[in-house]
Amino acid sequence: NGVFGQMNYTFSKVLTNSPGTAQSRLEPYIDNNRPGLEKVRADFDVTHVLNASVIYELPFGVGKKFLSSNRVLDRVIGGWQVGSIIHAQSGSPISILSARGTFNRGGRSGGNPVDSTLNASQIKDLFGIIKQADGRVFYIDPKVTDPATGRAVGADSLNNAAGFSGQVFFHPTAGNIGSLQRLQFDGPSQTRWDFSVIKRVRINESKNVEFRAEFFNFLNHPLFFVGDYTVDSTSFGRITGLNYGARVVQAALKFNF
């Protein structure tokens, strides 16, 4: 009846101690005596992925269910087709890190995981798209950052004491790794809808003219990009980039023969 569609869904879990993303032949453990510390989610672990597409030929005009006998009217209402592609997935893994190399990892991945007075579930409750009156957008509730500096650790971070009210993240102490895991949390989920409209005008049995308009990111919905957060950063918890840009519209006119 002029409807064509398909859908696929993937549920996955990727754990690894060597993700293979460092562009080197060796990805050393942080501690050879404790190799289990490296068994975490892979950088490319995405739990849920859904893809769906549909094409619908409107049931009007010659050869269709309605108004098929009027060839003059067919030029206006016949030959229309709409289509959609939808992609949705859960967020990519992110870490909350310290810039200090307290144990054998100063520069790699920005440092080591941090300690926190919150458990993992309570930290996840801090996540969400939070828009401020001044235009800034956060993914981690700014109530856990220092209002004066934007960092998640206070000015007294060298002594690892709380430097402001609401501080919940702390540097790991010298010689230790923080209690949180790398890549323990998810970034923002991603959903994109692409839409198309096509109109075909028949000239004869072998020739037709086709006009098509295609809308990528049809709803102009922002798809936010979030990477690892470092507690020392003055933009801790903020969203400053996009995974996919603004709506794009393209139009085409084709002669098929």
mmCIF file of C-alpha atoms in Angstrom:
data_model
loop_
_atom_site.group_PDB
_atom_site.id
_atom_site.type_symbol
_atom_site.label_atom_id
_atom_site.label_comp_id
_atom_site.label_asym_id
_atom_site.label_seq_id
_atom_site.Cartn_x
_atom_site.Cartn_y
_atom_site.Cartn_z
ATOM 1 C CA ASN A 1 0.000 0.000 0.000
ATOM 2 C CA GLY A 2 2.873 2.367 -0.718
ATOM 3 C CA VAL A 3 4.511 2.084 2.698
ATOM 4 C CA PHE A 4 8.090 0.817 2.992
ATOM 5 C CA GLY A 5 10.078 0.730 6.225
ATOM 6 C CA GLN A 6 12.798 -0.932 8.204
ATOM 7 C CA MET A 7 14.153 -0.730 11.733
ATOM 8 C CA ASN A 8 17.076 -2.175 13.653
ATOM 9 C CA TYR A 9 18.056 -2.020 17.303
ATOM 10 C CA THR A 10 21.346 -2.902 18.948
ATOM 11 C CA PHE A 11 21.979 -3.537 22.627
ATOM 12 C CA SER A 12 25.651 -3.855 23.472
ATOM 13 C CA LYS A 13 28.207 -3.860 26.249
ATOM 14 C CA VAL A 14 31.904 -3.477 25.475
ATOM 15 C CA LEU A 15 34.481 -4.050 28.216
ATOM 16 C CA THR A 16 38.195 -3.991 27.527
ATOM 17 C CA ASN A 17 41.591 -3.454 29.116
ATOM 18 C CA SER A 18 43.047 -2.184 25.832
ATOM 19 C CA PRO A 19 40.602 -0.283 23.630
ATOM 20 C CA GLY A 20 43.027 0.173 20.738
ATOM 21 C CA THR A 21 42.291 3.872 20.318
ATOM 22 C CA ALA A 22 45.676 5.287 21.365
ATOM 23 C CA GLN A 23 47.235 4.927 17.874
ATOM 24 C CA SER A 24 50.193 3.115 19.361
ATOM 25 C CA ARG A 25 51.365 -0.488 19.509
ATOM 26 C CA LEU A 26 51.237 -0.566 23.285
ATOM 27 C CA GLU A 27 48.650 0.750 25.718
ATOM 28 C CA PRO A 28 50.339 0.223 29.096
ATOM 29 C CA TYR A 29 48.448 -0.589 32.259
ATOM 30 C CA ILE A 30 48.369 2.059 34.911
ATOM 31 C CA ASP A 31 49.647 -0.598 37.335
ATOM 32 C CA ASN A 32 51.055 -3.948 36.159
ATOM 33 C CA ASN A 33 50.360 -5.403 39.604
ATOM 34 C CA ARG A 34 46.649 -4.573 39.272
ATOM 35 C CA PRO A 35 45.646 -5.225 35.639
ATOM 36 C CA GLY A 36 41.992 -5.361 36.683
ATOM 37 C CA LEU A 37 42.026 -1.567 37.058
ATOM 38 C CA GLU A 38 42.071 -1.295 33.268
ATOM 39 C CA LYS A 39 39.003 -3.446 32.649
ATOM 40 C CA VAL A 40 36.429 -0.738 32.014
ATOM 41 C CA ARG A 41 33.997 0.281 29.304
ATOM 42 C CA ALA A 42 35.550 0.908 25.927
ATOM 43 C CA ASP A 43 35.601 4.444 24.573
ATOM 44 C CA PHE A 44 33.192 3.307 21.842
ATOM 45 C CA ASP A 45 30.751 1.458 24.110
ATOM 46 C CA VAL A 46 27.187 2.615 23.336
ATOM 47 C CA THR A 47 24.456 0.679 25.122
ATOM 48 C CA HIS A 48 21.434 1.403 22.912
ATOM 49 C CA VAL A 49 21.302 2.229 19.193
ATOM 50 C CA LEU A 50 18.092 2.489 17.156
ATOM 51 C CA ASN A 51 17.843 3.199 13.427
ATOM 52 C CA ALA A 52 14.567 3.389 11.521
ATOM 53 C CA SER A 53 13.483 4.564 8.079
ATOM 54 C CA VAL A 54 10.135 4.828 6.309
ATOM 55 C CA ILE A 55 8.907 5.902 2.864
ATOM 56 C CA TYR A 56 5.216 6.615 2.234
ATOM 57 C CA GLU A 57 3.714 7.188 -1.193
ATOM 58 C CA LEU A 58 0.585 9.281 -0.702
ATOM 59 C CA PRO A 59 -2.516 7.416 -2.026
ATOM 60 C CA PHE A 60 -3.665 10.075 -4.500
ATOM 61 C CA GLY A 61 -3.507 10.268 -8.272
ATOM 62 C CA VAL A 62 -3.242 7.862 -11.180
ATOM 63 C CA GLY A 63 -2.709 4.274 -10.068
ATOM 64 C CA LYS A 64 -3.479 5.076 -6.429
ATOM 65 C CA LYS A 65 -6.462 4.462 -4.175
ATOM 66 C CA PHE A 66 -7.999 7.923 -4.387
ATOM 67 C CA LEU A 67 -8.691 10.240 -7.343
ATOM 68 C CA SER A 68 -6.966 7.903 -9.768
ATOM 69 C CA SER A 69 -9.181 8.728 -12.766
ATOM 70 C CA ASN A 70 -8.500 12.455 -13.015
ATOM 71 C CA ARG A 71 -5.256 12.942 -14.959
ATOM 72 C CA VAL A 72 -5.425 16.720 -14.742
ATOM 73 C CA LEU A 73 -5.747 16.658 -10.957
ATOM 74 C CA ASP A 74 -3.008 14.038 -10.862
ATOM 75 C CA ARG A 75 -0.500 16.715 -11.883
ATOM 76 C CA VAL A 76 -1.157 18.478 -8.576
ATOM 77 C CA ILE A 77 -1.976 15.813 -6.008
ATOM 78 C CA GLY A 78 -0.383 12.711 -7.502
ATOM 79 C CA GLY A 79 3.167 11.465 -7.258
ATOM 80 C CA TRP A 80 3.884 12.723 -3.726
ATOM 81 C CA GLN A 81 6.172 10.772 -1.419
ATOM 82 C CA VAL A 82 7.441 11.537 2.088
ATOM 83 C CA GLY A 83 10.277 9.810 3.909
ATOM 84 C CA SER A 84 12.009 9.834 7.271
ATOM 85 C CA ILE A 85 15.206 8.475 8.785
ATOM 86 C CA ILE A 86 15.477 8.395 12.576
ATOM 87 C CA HIS A 87 18.625 7.650 14.551
ATOM 88 C CA ALA A 88 18.647 7.442 18.344
ATOM 89 C CA GLN A 89 21.344 6.237 20.710
ATOM 90 C CA SER A 90 22.376 6.470 24.325
ATOM 91 C CA GLY A 91 25.333 8.649 25.242
ATOM 92 C CA SER A 92 28.994 7.778 24.801
ATOM 93 C CA PRO A 93 31.148 7.010 27.876
ATOM 94 C CA ILE A 94 32.757 9.896 29.755
ATOM 95 C CA SER A 95 35.094 10.179 32.741
ATOM 96 C CA ILE A 96 35.496 12.664 35.590
ATOM 97 C CA LEU A 97 39.240 13.141 36.004
ATOM 98 C CA SER A 98 41.915 14.968 37.952
ATOM 99 C CA ALA A 99 44.722 16.726 36.089
ATOM 100 C CA ARG A 100 47.172 15.495 38.705
ATOM 101 C CA GLY A 101 49.372 12.527 37.885
ATOM 102 C CA THR A 102 49.007 11.043 41.361
ATOM 103 C CA PHE A 103 49.753 7.554 40.077
ATOM 104 C CA ASN A 104 51.585 6.834 36.846
ATOM 105 C CA ARG A 105 49.242 8.718 34.514
ATOM 106 C CA GLY A 106 49.853 12.419 34.298
ATOM 107 C CA GLY A 107 49.019 13.174 30.691
ATOM 108 C CA ARG A 108 47.149 10.087 29.522
ATOM 109 C CA SER A 109 43.410 10.729 29.209
ATOM 110 C CA GLY A 110 43.835 13.940 31.196
ATOM 111 C CA GLY A 111 44.805 12.214 34.443
ATOM 112 C CA ASN A 112 43.309 9.782 36.919
ATOM 113 C CA PRO A 113 39.706 9.416 38.103
ATOM 114 C CA VAL A 114 38.738 11.506 41.110
ATOM 115 C CA ASP A 115 37.313 10.728 44.539
ATOM 116 C CA SER A 116 33.801 11.806 45.428
ATOM 117 C CA THR A 117 31.581 12.056 48.482
ATOM 118 C CA LEU A 118 28.700 10.839 46.261
ATOM 119 C CA ASN A 119 28.066 7.342 44.964
ATOM 120 C CA ALA A 120 27.666 6.624 41.242
ATOM 121 C CA SER A 121 23.870 6.847 41.344
ATOM 122 C CA GLN A 122 23.970 10.244 43.066
ATOM 123 C CA ILE A 123 26.486 11.522 40.496
ATOM 124 C CA LYS A 124 24.227 10.397 37.641
ATOM 125 C CA ASP A 125 21.446 12.459 39.201
ATOM 126 C CA LEU A 126 23.605 15.549 38.550
ATOM 127 C CA PHE A 127 23.542 14.951 34.771
ATOM 128 C CA GLY A 128 21.111 16.658 32.409
ATOM 129 C CA ILE A 129 20.850 19.532 29.936
ATOM 130 C CA ILE A 130 20.836 22.584 32.211
ATOM 131 C CA LYS A 131 20.523 26.024 30.606
ATOM 132 C CA GLN A 132 21.570 29.116 32.513
ATOM 133 C CA ALA A 133 20.134 32.612 32.183
ATOM 134 C CA ASP A 134 23.495 33.875 30.878
ATOM 135 C CA GLY A 135 23.384 31.442 27.936
ATOM 136 C CA ARG A 136 25.756 28.824 29.298
ATOM 137 C CA VAL A 137 24.659 25.202 29.019
ATOM 138 C CA PHE A 138 25.759 22.562 31.521
ATOM 139 C CA TYR A 139 25.639 18.781 31.519
ATOM 140 C CA ILE A 140 26.668 18.489 35.188
ATOM 141 C CA ASP A 141 24.659 20.591 37.631
ATOM 142 C CA PRO A 142 26.698 23.784 38.288
ATOM 143 C CA LYS A 143 25.795 23.598 41.986
ATOM 144 C CA VAL A 144 28.873 21.348 42.390
ATOM 145 C CA THR A 145 31.252 23.929 40.903
ATOM 146 C CA ASP A 146 32.962 26.894 42.534
ATOM 147 C CA PRO A 147 30.982 30.040 41.563
ATOM 148 C CA ALA A 148 34.201 32.079 41.615
ATOM 149 C CA THR A 149 36.312 29.876 39.329
ATOM 150 C CA GLY A 150 34.011 27.402 37.562
ATOM 151 C CA ARG A 151 36.168 24.523 38.789
ATOM 152 C CA ALA A 152 34.859 21.467 40.639
ATOM 153 C CA VAL A 153 37.623 21.776 43.253
ATOM 154 C CA GLY A 154 38.244 24.771 45.497
ATOM 155 C CA ALA A 155 41.235 27.030 45.876
ATOM 156 C CA ASP A 156 42.515 24.810 48.695
ATOM 157 C CA SER A 157 42.697 21.801 46.398
ATOM 158 C CA LEU A 158 46.387 21.299 47.165
ATOM 159 C CA ASN A 159 45.363 20.219 50.655
ATOM 160 C CA ASN A 160 42.372 18.312 49.275
ATOM 161 C CA ALA A 161 39.944 20.148 51.518
ATOM 162 C CA ALA A 162 36.533 21.389 50.413
ATOM 163 C CA GLY A 163 37.076 24.895 49.064
ATOM 164 C CA PHE A 164 33.427 25.881 48.626
ATOM 165 C CA SER A 165 29.975 24.830 49.695
ATOM 166 C CA GLY A 166 28.721 22.043 47.460
ATOM 167 C CA GLN A 167 32.089 20.558 46.519
ATOM 168 C CA VAL A 168 31.670 16.804 45.941
ATOM 169 C CA PHE A 169 34.741 15.934 43.818
ATOM 170 C CA PHE A 170 38.303 15.726 45.150
ATOM 171 C CA HIS A 171 41.736 14.957 43.764
ATOM 172 C CA PRO A 172 43.079 11.492 44.556
ATOM 173 C CA THR A 173 45.830 11.638 47.129
ATOM 174 C CA ALA A 174 49.482 11.150 46.186
ATOM 175 C CA GLY A 175 50.250 7.571 45.168
ATOM 176 C CA ASN A 176 46.581 6.670 44.723
ATOM 177 C CA ILE A 177 43.939 6.398 42.038
ATOM 178 C CA GLY A 178 40.535 7.958 42.564
ATOM 179 C CA SER A 179 37.582 5.804 43.582
ATOM 180 C CA LEU A 180 35.549 6.540 40.433
ATOM 181 C CA GLN A 181 36.176 4.489 37.307
ATOM 182 C CA ARG A 182 37.244 5.805 33.956
ATOM 183 C CA LEU A 183 34.382 6.032 31.444
ATOM 184 C CA GLN A 184 31.878 5.251 34.184
ATOM 185 C CA PHE A 185 29.189 7.689 33.041
ATOM 186 C CA ASP A 186 27.245 8.480 29.864
ATOM 187 C CA GLY A 187 27.241 11.678 27.872
ATOM 188 C CA PRO A 188 24.006 13.116 26.420
ATOM 189 C CA SER A 189 21.823 10.814 24.339
ATOM 190 C CA GLN A 190 21.582 11.559 20.628
ATOM 191 C CA THR A 191 18.417 11.673 18.496
ATOM 192 C CA ARG A 192 18.223 12.930 14.919
ATOM 193 C CA TRP A 193 15.317 13.025 12.457
ATOM 194 C CA ASP A 194 15.904 13.537 8.734
ATOM 195 C CA PHE A 195 12.842 14.193 6.541
ATOM 196 C CA SER A 196 12.201 14.367 2.796
ATOM 197 C CA VAL A 197 9.383 15.347 0.431
ATOM 198 C CA ILE A 198 9.374 14.199 -3.192
ATOM 199 C CA LYS A 199 6.984 15.116 -6.009
ATOM 200 C CA ARG A 200 7.086 13.258 -9.351
ATOM 201 C CA VAL A 201 5.243 14.561 -12.412
ATOM 202 C CA ARG A 202 4.739 11.948 -15.124
ATOM 203 C CA ILE A 203 5.430 13.053 -18.701
ATOM 204 C CA ASN A 204 4.921 9.640 -20.309
ATOM 205 C CA GLU A 205 5.572 5.993 -19.468
ATOM 206 C CA SER A 206 9.369 6.392 -19.459
ATOM 207 C CA LYS A 207 9.925 10.015 -18.490
ATOM 208 C CA ASN A 208 9.125 12.104 -15.392
ATOM 209 C CA VAL A 209 10.264 15.212 -13.589
ATOM 210 C CA GLU A 210 11.100 14.878 -9.907
ATOM 211 C CA PHE A 211 11.350 17.642 -7.332
ATOM 212 C CA ARG A 212 12.755 16.734 -3.923
ATOM 213 C CA ALA A 213 13.386 18.671 -0.725
ATOM 214 C CA GLU A 214 15.445 17.070 2.038
ATOM 215 C CA PHE A 215 15.804 18.290 5.611
ATOM 216 C CA PHE A 216 18.700 16.994 7.680
ATOM 217 C CA ASN A 217 18.180 17.435 11.428
ATOM 218 C CA PHE A 218 14.604 18.419 10.503
ATOM 219 C CA LEU A 219 13.660 19.733 13.970
ATOM 220 C CA ASN A 220 16.934 21.689 14.263
ATOM 221 C CA HIS A 221 17.509 19.798 17.520
ATOM 222 C CA PRO A 222 20.957 20.329 19.080
ATOM 223 C CA LEU A 223 22.989 17.147 19.532
ATOM 224 C CA PHE A 224 25.413 18.045 22.296
ATOM 225 C CA PHE A 225 29.000 16.802 22.419
ATOM 226 C CA VAL A 226 30.523 16.028 25.827
ATOM 227 C CA GLY A 227 33.979 14.594 26.424
ATOM 228 C CA ASP A 228 35.820 13.756 29.635
ATOM 229 C CA TYR A 229 35.551 16.385 32.368
ATOM 230 C CA THR A 230 38.562 17.485 34.408
ATOM 231 C CA VAL A 231 37.776 18.899 37.848
ATOM 232 C CA ASP A 232 40.549 21.509 37.484
ATOM 233 C CA SER A 233 38.948 23.027 34.370
ATOM 234 C CA THR A 234 37.225 26.423 34.656
ATOM 235 C CA SER A 235 34.511 25.085 32.335
ATOM 236 C CA PHE A 236 33.813 21.933 34.339
ATOM 237 C CA GLY A 237 30.409 20.465 33.558
ATOM 238 C CA ARG A 238 29.741 22.812 30.650
ATOM 239 C CA ILE A 239 28.662 21.874 27.134
ATOM 240 C CA THR A 240 30.666 23.788 24.557
ATOM 241 C CA GLY A 241 30.277 21.747 21.371
ATOM 242 C CA LEU A 242 27.868 19.879 19.126
ATOM 243 C CA ASN A 243 28.021 16.416 17.587
ATOM 244 C CA TYR A 244 25.873 17.532 14.673
ATOM 245 C CA GLY A 245 25.186 20.977 13.312
ATOM 246 C CA ALA A 246 22.047 22.991 12.651
ATOM 247 C CA ARG A 247 19.308 22.017 10.196
ATOM 248 C CA VAL A 248 20.426 21.675 6.580
ATOM 249 C CA VAL A 249 17.906 21.948 3.723
ATOM 250 C CA GLN A 250 18.672 20.939 0.179
ATOM 251 C CA ALA A 251 16.456 20.947 -2.904
ATOM 252 C CA ALA A 252 16.875 19.231 -6.255
ATOM 253 C CA LEU A 253 15.075 19.036 -9.595
ATOM 254 C CA LYS A 254 15.643 15.947 -11.722
ATOM 255 C CA PHE A 255 14.558 14.784 -15.142
ATOM 256 C CA ASN A 256 14.362 10.995 -15.275
ATOM 257 C CA PHE A 257 14.298 9.178 -18.591
#
